[in-house]
mmCIF file of C-alpha atoms in Angstrom:
data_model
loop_
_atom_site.group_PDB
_atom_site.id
_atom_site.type_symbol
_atom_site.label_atom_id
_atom_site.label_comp_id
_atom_site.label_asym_id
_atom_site.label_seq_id
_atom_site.Cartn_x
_atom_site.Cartn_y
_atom_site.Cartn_z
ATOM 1 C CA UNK A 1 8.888 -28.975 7.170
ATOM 2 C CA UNK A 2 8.548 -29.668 11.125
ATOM 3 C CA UNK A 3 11.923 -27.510 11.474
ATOM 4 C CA UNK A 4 10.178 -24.946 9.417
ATOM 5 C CA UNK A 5 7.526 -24.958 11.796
ATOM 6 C CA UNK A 6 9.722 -24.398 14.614
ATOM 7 C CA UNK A 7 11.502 -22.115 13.286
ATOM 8 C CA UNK A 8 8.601 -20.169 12.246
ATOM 9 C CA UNK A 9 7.467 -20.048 15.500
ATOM 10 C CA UNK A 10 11.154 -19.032 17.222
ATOM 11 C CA UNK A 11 10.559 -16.100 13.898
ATOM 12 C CA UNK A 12 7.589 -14.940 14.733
ATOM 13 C CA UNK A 13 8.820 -14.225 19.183
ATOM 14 C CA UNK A 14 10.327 -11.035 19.258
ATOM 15 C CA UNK A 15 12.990 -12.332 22.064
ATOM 16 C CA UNK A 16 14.291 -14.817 19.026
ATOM 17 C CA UNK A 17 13.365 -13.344 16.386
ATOM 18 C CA UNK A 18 17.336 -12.108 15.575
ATOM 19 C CA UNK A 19 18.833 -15.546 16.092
ATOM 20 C CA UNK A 20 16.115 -17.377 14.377
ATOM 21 C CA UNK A 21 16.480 -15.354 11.407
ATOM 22 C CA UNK A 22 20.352 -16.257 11.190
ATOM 23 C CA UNK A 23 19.957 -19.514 11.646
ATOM 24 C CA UNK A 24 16.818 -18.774 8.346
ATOM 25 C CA UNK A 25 19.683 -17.315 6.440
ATOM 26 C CA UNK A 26 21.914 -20.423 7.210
ATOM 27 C CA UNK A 27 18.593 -22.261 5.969
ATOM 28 C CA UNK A 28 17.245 -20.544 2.459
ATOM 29 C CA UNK A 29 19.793 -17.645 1.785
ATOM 30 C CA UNK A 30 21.647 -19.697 -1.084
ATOM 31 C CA UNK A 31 18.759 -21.342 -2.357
ATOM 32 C CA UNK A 32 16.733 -18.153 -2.574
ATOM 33 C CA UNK A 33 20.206 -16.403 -4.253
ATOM 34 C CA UNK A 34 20.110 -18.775 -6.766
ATOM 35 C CA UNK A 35 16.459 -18.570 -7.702
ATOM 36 C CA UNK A 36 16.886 -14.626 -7.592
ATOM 37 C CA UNK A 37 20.319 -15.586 -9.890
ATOM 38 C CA UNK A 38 18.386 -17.210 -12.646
ATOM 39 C CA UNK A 39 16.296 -14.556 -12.977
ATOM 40 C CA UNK A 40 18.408 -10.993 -12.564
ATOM 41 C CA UNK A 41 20.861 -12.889 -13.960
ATOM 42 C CA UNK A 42 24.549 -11.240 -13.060
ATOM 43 C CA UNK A 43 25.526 -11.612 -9.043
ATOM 44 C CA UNK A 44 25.412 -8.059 -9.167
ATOM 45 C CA UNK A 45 21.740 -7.681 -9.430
ATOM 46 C CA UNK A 46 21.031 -11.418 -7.641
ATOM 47 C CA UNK A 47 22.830 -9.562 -4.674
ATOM 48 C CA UNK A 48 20.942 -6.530 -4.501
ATOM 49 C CA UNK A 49 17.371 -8.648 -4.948
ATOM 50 C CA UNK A 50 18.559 -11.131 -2.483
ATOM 51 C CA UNK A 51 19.266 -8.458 0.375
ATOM 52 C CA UNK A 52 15.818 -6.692 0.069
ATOM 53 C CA UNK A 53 14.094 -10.173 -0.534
ATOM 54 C CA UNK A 54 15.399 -10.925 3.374
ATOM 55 C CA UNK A 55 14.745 -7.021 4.473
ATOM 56 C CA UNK A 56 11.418 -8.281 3.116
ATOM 57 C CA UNK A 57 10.455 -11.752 4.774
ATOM 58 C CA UNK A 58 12.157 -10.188 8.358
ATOM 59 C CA UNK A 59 9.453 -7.092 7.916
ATOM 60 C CA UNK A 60 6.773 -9.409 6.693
ATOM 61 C CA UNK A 61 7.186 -12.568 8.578
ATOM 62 C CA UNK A 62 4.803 -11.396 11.379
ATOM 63 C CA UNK A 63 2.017 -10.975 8.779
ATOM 64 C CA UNK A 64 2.825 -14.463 7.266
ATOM 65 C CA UNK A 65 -0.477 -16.254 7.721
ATOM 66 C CA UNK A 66 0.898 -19.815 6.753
ATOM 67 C CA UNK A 67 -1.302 -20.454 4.426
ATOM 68 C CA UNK A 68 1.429 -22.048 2.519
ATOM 69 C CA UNK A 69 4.626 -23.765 3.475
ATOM 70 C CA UNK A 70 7.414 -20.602 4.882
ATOM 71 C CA UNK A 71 9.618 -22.448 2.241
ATOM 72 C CA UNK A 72 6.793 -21.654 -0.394
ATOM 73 C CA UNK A 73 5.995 -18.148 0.734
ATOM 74 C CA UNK A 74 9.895 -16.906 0.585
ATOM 75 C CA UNK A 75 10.123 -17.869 -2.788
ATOM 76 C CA UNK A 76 7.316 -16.278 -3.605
ATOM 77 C CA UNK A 77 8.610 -12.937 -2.417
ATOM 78 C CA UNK A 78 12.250 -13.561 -4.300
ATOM 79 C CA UNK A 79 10.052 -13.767 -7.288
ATOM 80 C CA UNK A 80 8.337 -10.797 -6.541
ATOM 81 C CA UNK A 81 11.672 -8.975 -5.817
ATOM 82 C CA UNK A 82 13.374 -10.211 -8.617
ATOM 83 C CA UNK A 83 10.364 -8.631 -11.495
ATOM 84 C CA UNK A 84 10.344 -5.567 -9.079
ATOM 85 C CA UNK A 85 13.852 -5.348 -9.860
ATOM 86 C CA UNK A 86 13.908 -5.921 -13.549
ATOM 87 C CA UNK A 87 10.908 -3.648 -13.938
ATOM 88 C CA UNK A 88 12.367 -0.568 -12.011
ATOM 89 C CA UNK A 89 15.443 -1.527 -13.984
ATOM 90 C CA UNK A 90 14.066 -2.090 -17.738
ATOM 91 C CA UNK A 91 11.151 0.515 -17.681
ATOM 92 C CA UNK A 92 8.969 -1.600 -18.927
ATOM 93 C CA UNK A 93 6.814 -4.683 -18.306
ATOM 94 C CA UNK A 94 7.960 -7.905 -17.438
ATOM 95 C CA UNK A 95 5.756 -9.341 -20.348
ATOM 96 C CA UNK A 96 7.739 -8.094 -22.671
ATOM 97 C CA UNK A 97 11.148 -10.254 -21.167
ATOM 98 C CA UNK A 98 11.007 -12.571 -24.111
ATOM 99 C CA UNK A 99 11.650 -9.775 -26.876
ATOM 100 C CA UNK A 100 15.058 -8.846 -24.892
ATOM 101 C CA UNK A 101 15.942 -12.459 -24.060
ATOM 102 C CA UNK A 102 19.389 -11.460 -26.694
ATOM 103 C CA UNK A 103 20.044 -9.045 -24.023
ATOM 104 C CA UNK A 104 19.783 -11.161 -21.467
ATOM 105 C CA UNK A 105 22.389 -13.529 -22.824
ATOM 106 C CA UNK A 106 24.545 -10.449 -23.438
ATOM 107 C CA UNK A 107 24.455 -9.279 -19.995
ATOM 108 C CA UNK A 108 25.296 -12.711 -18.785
ATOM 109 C CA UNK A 109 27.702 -13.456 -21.000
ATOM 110 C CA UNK A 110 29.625 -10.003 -19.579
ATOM 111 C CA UNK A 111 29.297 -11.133 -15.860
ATOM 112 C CA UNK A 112 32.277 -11.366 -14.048
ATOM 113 C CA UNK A 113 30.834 -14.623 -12.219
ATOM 114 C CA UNK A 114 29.788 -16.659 -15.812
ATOM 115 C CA UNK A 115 32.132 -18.904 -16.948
ATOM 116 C CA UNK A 116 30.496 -21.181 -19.264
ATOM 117 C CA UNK A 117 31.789 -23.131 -21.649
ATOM 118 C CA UNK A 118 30.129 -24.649 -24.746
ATOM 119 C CA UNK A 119 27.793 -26.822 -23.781
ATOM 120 C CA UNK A 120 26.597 -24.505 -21.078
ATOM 121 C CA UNK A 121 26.243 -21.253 -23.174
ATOM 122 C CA UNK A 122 24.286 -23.953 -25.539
ATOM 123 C CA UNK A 123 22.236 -24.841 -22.386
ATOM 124 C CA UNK A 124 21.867 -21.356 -21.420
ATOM 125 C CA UNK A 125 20.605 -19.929 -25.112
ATOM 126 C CA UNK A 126 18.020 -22.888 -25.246
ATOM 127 C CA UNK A 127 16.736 -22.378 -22.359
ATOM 128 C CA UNK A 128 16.513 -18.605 -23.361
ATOM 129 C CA UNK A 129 14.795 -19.275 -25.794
ATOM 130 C CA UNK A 130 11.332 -20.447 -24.274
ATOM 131 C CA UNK A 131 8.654 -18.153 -23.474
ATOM 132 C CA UNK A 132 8.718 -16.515 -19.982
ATOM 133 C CA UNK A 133 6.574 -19.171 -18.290
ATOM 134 C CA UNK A 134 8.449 -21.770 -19.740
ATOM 135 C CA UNK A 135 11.866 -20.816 -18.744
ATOM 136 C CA UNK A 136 10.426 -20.486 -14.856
ATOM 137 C CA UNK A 137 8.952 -23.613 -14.500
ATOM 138 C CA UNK A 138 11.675 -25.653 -15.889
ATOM 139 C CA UNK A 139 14.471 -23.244 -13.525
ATOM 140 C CA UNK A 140 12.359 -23.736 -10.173
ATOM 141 C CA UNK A 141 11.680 -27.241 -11.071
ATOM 142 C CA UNK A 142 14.963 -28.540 -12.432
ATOM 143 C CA UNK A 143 17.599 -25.927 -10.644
ATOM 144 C CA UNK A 144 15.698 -25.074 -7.444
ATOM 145 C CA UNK A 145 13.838 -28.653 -7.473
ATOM 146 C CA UNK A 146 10.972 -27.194 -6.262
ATOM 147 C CA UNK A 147 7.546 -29.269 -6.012
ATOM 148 C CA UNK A 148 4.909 -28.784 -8.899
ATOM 149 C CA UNK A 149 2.549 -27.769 -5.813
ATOM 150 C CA UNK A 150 4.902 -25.093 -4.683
ATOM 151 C CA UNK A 151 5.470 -24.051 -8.288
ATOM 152 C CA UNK A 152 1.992 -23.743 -8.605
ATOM 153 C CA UNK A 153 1.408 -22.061 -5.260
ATOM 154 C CA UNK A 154 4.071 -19.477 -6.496
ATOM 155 C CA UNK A 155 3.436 -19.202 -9.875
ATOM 156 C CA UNK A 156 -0.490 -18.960 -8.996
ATOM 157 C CA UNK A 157 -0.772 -21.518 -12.476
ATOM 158 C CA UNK A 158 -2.727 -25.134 -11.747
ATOM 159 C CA UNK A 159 -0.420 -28.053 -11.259
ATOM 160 C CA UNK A 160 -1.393 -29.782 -14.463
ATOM 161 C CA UNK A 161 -0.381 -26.998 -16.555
ATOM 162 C CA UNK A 162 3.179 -26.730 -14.579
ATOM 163 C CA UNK A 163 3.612 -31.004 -15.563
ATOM 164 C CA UNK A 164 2.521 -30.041 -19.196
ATOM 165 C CA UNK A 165 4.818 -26.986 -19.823
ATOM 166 C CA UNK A 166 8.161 -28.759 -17.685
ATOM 167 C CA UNK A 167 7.696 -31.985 -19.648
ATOM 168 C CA UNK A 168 7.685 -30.148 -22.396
ATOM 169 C CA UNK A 169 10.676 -27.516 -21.720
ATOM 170 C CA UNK A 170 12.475 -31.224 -21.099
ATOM 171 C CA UNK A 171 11.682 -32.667 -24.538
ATOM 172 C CA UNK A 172 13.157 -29.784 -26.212
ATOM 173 C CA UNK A 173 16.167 -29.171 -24.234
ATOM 174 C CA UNK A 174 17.266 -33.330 -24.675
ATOM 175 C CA UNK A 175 16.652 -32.783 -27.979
ATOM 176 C CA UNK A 176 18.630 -29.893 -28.850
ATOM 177 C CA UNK A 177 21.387 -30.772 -26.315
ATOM 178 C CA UNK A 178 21.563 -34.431 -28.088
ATOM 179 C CA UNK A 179 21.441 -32.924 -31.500
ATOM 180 C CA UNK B 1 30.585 -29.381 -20.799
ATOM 181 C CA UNK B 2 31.877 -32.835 -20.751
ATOM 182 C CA UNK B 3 29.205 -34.381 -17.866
ATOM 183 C CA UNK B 4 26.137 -33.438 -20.212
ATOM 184 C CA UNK B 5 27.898 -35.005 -23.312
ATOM 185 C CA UNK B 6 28.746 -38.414 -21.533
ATOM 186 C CA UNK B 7 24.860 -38.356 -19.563
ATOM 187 C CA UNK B 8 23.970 -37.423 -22.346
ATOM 188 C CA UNK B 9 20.035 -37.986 -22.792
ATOM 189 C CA UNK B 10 19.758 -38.746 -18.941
ATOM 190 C CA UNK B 11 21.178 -35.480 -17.870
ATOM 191 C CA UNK B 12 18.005 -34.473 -17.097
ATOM 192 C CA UNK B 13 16.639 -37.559 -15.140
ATOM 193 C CA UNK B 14 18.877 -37.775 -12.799
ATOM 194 C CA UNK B 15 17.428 -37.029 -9.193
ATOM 195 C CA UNK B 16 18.537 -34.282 -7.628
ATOM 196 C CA UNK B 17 20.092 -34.107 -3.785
ATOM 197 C CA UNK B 18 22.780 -32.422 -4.935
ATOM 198 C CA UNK B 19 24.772 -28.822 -4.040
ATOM 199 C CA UNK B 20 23.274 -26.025 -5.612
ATOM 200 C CA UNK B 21 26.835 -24.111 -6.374
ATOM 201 C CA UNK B 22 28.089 -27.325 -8.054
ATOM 202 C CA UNK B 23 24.674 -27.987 -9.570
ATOM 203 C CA UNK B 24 24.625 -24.682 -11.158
ATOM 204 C CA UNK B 25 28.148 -24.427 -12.339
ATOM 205 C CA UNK B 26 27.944 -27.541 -13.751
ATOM 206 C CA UNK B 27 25.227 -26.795 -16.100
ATOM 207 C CA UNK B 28 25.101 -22.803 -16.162
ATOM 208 C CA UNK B 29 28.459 -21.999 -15.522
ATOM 209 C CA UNK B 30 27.328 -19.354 -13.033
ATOM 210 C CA UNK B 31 29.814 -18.934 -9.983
ATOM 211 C CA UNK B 32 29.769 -16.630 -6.806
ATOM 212 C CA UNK B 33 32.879 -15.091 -5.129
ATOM 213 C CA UNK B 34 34.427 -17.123 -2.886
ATOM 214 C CA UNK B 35 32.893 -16.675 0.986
ATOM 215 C CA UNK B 36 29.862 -14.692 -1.061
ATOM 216 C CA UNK B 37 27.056 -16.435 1.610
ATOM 217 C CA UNK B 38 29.034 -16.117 4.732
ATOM 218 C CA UNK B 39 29.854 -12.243 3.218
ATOM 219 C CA UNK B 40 26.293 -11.706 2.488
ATOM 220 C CA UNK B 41 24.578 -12.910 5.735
ATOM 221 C CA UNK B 42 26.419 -10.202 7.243
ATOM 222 C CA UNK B 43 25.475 -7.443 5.213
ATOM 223 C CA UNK B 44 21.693 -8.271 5.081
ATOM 224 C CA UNK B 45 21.772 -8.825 9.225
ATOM 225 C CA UNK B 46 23.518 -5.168 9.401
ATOM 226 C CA UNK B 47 21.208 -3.978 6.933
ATOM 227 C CA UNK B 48 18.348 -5.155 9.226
ATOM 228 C CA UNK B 49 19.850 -4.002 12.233
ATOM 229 C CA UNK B 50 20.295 -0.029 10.685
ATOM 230 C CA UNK B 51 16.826 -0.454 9.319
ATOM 231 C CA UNK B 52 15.579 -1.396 13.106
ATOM 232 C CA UNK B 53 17.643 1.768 14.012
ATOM 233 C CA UNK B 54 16.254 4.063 11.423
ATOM 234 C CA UNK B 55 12.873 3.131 12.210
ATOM 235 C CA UNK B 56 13.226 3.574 16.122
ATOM 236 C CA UNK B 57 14.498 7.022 15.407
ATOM 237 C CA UNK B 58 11.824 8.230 13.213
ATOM 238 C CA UNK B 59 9.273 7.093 15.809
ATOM 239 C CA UNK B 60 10.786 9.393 18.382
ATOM 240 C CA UNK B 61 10.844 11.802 15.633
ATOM 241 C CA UNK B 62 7.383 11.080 15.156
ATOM 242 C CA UNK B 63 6.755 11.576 19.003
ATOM 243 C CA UNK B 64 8.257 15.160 19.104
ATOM 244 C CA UNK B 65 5.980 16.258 16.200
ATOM 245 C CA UNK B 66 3.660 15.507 18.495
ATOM 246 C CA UNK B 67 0.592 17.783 16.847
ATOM 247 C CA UNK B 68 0.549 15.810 13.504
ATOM 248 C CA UNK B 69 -0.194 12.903 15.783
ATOM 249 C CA UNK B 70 -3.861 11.509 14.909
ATOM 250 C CA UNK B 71 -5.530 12.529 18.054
ATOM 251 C CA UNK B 72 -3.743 15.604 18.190
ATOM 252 C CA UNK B 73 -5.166 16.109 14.475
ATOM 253 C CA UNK B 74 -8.507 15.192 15.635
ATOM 254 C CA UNK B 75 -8.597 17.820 17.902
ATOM 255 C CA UNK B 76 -7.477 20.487 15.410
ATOM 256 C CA UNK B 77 -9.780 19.918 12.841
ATOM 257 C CA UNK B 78 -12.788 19.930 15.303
ATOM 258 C CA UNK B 79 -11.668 23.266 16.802
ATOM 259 C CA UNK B 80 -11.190 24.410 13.472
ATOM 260 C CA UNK B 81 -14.956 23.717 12.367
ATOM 261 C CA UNK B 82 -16.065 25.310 15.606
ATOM 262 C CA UNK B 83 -14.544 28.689 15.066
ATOM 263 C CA UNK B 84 -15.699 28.614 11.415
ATOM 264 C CA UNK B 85 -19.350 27.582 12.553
ATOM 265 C CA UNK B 86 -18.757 30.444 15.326
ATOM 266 C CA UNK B 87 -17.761 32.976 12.754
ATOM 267 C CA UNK B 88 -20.356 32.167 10.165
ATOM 268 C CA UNK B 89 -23.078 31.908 13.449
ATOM 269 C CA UNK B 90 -21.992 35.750 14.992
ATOM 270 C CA UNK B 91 -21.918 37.065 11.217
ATOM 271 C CA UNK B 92 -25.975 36.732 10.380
ATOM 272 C CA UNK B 93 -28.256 39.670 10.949
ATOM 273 C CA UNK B 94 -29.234 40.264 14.198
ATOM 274 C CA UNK B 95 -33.027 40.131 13.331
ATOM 275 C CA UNK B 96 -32.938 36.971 12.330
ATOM 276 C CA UNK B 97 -31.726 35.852 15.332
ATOM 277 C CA UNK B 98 -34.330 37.414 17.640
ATOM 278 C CA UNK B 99 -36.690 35.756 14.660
ATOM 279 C CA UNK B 100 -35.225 32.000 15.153
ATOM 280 C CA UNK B 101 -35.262 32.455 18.685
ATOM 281 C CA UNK B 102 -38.912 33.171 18.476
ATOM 282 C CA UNK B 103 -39.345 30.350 16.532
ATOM 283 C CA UNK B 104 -37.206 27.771 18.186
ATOM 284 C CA UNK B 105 -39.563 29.279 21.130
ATOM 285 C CA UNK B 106 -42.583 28.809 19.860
ATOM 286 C CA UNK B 107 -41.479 25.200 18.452
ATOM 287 C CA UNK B 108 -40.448 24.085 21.652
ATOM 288 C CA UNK B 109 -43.978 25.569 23.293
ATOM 289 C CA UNK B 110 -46.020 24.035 20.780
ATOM 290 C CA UNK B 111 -44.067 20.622 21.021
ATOM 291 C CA UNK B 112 -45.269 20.649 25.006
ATOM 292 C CA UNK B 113 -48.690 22.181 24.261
ATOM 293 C CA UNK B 114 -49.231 18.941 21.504
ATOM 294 C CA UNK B 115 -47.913 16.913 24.126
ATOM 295 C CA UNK B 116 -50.290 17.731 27.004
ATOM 296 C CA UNK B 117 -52.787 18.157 24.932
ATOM 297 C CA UNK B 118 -52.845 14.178 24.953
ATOM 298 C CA UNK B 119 -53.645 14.172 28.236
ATOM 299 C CA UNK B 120 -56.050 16.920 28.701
ATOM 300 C CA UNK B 121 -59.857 17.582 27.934
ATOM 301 C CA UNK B 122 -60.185 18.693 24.701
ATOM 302 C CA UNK B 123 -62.355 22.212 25.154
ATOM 303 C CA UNK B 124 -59.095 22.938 27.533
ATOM 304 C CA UNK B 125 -57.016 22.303 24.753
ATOM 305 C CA UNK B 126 -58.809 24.372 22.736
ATOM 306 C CA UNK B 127 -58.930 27.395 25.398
ATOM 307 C CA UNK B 128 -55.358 27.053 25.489
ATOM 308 C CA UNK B 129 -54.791 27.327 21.929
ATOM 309 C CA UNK B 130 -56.844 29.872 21.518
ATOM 310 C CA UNK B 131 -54.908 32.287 24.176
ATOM 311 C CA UNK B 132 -51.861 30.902 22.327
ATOM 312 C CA UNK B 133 -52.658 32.220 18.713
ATOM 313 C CA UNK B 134 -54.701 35.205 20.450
ATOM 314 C CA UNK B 135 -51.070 36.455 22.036
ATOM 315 C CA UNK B 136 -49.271 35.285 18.495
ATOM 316 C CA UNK B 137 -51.352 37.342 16.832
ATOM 317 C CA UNK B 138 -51.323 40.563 19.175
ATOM 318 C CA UNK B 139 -47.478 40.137 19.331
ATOM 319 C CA UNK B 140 -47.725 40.112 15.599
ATOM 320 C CA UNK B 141 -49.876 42.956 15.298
ATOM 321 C CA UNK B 142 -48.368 44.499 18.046
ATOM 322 C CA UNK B 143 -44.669 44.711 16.597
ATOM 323 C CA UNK B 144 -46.178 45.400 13.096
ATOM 324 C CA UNK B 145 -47.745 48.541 14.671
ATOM 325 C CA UNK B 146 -44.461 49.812 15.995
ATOM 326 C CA UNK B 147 -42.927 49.347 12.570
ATOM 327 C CA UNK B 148 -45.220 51.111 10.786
ATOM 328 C CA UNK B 149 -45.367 53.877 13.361
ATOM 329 C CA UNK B 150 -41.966 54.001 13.137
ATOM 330 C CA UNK B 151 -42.060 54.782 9.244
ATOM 331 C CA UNK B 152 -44.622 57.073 9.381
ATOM 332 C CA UNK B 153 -42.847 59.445 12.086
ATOM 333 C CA UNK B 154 -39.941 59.143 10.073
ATOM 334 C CA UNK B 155 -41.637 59.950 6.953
ATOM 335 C CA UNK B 156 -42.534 62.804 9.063
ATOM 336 C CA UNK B 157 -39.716 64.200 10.366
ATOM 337 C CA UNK B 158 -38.171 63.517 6.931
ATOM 338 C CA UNK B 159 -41.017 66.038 4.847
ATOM 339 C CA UNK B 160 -40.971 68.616 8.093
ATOM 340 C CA UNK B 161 -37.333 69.614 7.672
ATOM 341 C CA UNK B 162 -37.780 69.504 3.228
ATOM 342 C CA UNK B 163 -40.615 71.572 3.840
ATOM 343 C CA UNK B 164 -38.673 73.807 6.435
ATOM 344 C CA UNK B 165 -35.284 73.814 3.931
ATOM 345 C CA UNK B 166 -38.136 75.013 1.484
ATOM 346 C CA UNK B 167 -39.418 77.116 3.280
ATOM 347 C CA UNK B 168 -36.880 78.615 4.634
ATOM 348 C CA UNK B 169 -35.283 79.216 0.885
ATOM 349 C CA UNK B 170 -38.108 80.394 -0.285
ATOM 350 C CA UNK B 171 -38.809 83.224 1.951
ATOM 351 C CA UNK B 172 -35.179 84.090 2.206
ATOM 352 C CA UNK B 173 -35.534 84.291 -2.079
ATOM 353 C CA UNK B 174 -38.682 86.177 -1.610
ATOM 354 C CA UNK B 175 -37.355 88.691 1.184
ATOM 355 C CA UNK B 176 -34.251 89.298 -1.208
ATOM 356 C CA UNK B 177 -36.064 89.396 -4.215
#
């Protein structure tokens, strides 16, 4: 986090501003893609998201009050992108995600850039199959490996909730992955 | 997916320092194009650098369009209410503007007679008012004479020439008749 800092600070001087923010792409782009990725689901759409999530942080980073960690706030703003996205796309509320979660799987199973096999579609359906918290918490904390604080901090949901609902999405998936 | 079926139960133990393309293949079997982040941190910095463009030009813009700038605006919508309070001023009648005056007048008078009058003996305060309301009142009276002078010599001059017309007819009827 002390580079963070520092580069926070190199962000946030408008002489170093354009160099600081490559070396923030070098930094978060492919993390933040692939938090965007699980959520938009083709590369298509995680490309689009990604390049207005960054458009984002560079207009917003002056207003960033650092109230939480820059690592914390960017993923909060993918987030944000990504429902944006699949709101404006869908026409309809993000709520209602887990009634089209068969669509989901279709439109992933059509990307160009899936190429699961078996055991990975298997992976995929289950974890399609929990509700919309569920499925977040268990992405950000198994794929991104993201802290239950910062999950919580993004999620705006109290960490012992986040322990309860991971724990559980675990349980499930060993035991339908086993079975 | 041969790594899950030989961890097995652990799969999802195991701790996790790991690449996040090979980390996500592995168990999603989602891929990118090959060179995708080098590719794509060059788009979004040229995307940032137009948007920095775009923006710079629509401030000049903004500069040249220079009476839709807030002060500018400002400044037109005050001038506007001033002509429209000038307009709606010069339009009442003219009598009630010698009226307000005489009002506003007399406000203003009485204002500095009430206060003198704290520092003065009261019988002079009392002379004083006294001439005051005596000249009110004549000016009063005064005007109201006029007026109905006025009406009357109108009145006048209005039965004189009926009675003339009449009488004129009249005689010319009886001299024919």
């Amino acid at each position: 986090m002390g580079k963070d800092a520092e580069l926070l600070k190199k962000l946030k001087d408008s002489s170093l501003k354009e160099h600081a923010f490559s070396e923030l792409l070098d930094r978060y782009q492919e993390r933040l893609y692939w938090h965007i990725r699980k959520i938009v689901i083709t590369h298509e759409n995680a490309n689009d998201v990604l390049q207005d999530t960054f458009i984002r942080i560079y207009k917003g980073i002056h207003n960033f009050q650092e109230k939480s960690s820059l690592h914390t706030w960017m993923y909060r703003i993918a987030f944000n992108e990504s429902i944006r996205f699949l709101e404006k796309n869908r026409k309809k509320r993000y709520d209602n995600i887990d009634a089209i979660s068969e669509s989901n799987l279709e439109v992933l199973f059509e990307d160009e850039y899936f190429d699961g096999d078996e055991i990975q579609i298997k992976l995929t359906k289950i974890i399609n199959e929990f509700t919309q918290k569920q499925k977040q918490v268990f992405q950000m904390k198994y794929f991104d490996n993201l802290s239950f604080r910062q999950i919580s901090e993004i999620l705006e949901v109290p960490e012992s909730t986040l322990k309860s609902i991971y724990y559980k999405t675990v349980k499930i998936i060993e035991e339908k992955i086993v079975l | 997916m041969k790594i899950i079926k030989e961890d097995n139960k652990q799969f999802l133990k195991k701790d996790s320092e790991r690449d996040l393309f090979t980390h996500h293949k592995k168990y999603l079997g989602t891929e990118v194009p090959e060179g995708y982040f080098l590719k794509s941190k060059n788009q979004i910095l040229n995307k940032i650098n137009t948007d920095i463009i775009l923006e710079e030009v629509n401030e000049v813009k903004k500069h040249f369009v220079f009476w839709i700038r807030p002060p500018y605006k400002y400044i037109a919508a005050a001038s506007l209410v001033f002509i429209l309070s000038l307009t709606i001023w010069l339009q009442k009648p003219y009598e009630e503007d010698i009226l307000k005056e005489v009002n506003t007048d007399l406000l203003m008078f009485s204002d500095t007679v009430l206060i003198e009058s704290l520092l003065v003996e009261e019988n002079e305060v009392d002379a004083f008012a006294d001439i005051t309301l005596f000249r009110e009142i004549l000016v009063k009276s005064e005007l109201f004479e006029q007026k109905i002078d006025n009406l009357v010599f109108e009145n006048l001059i209005l039965e004189d020439s009926l009675i003339h017309n009449y009488l004129d007819d009249g005689l010319i009827e009886t001299i024919i008749l």
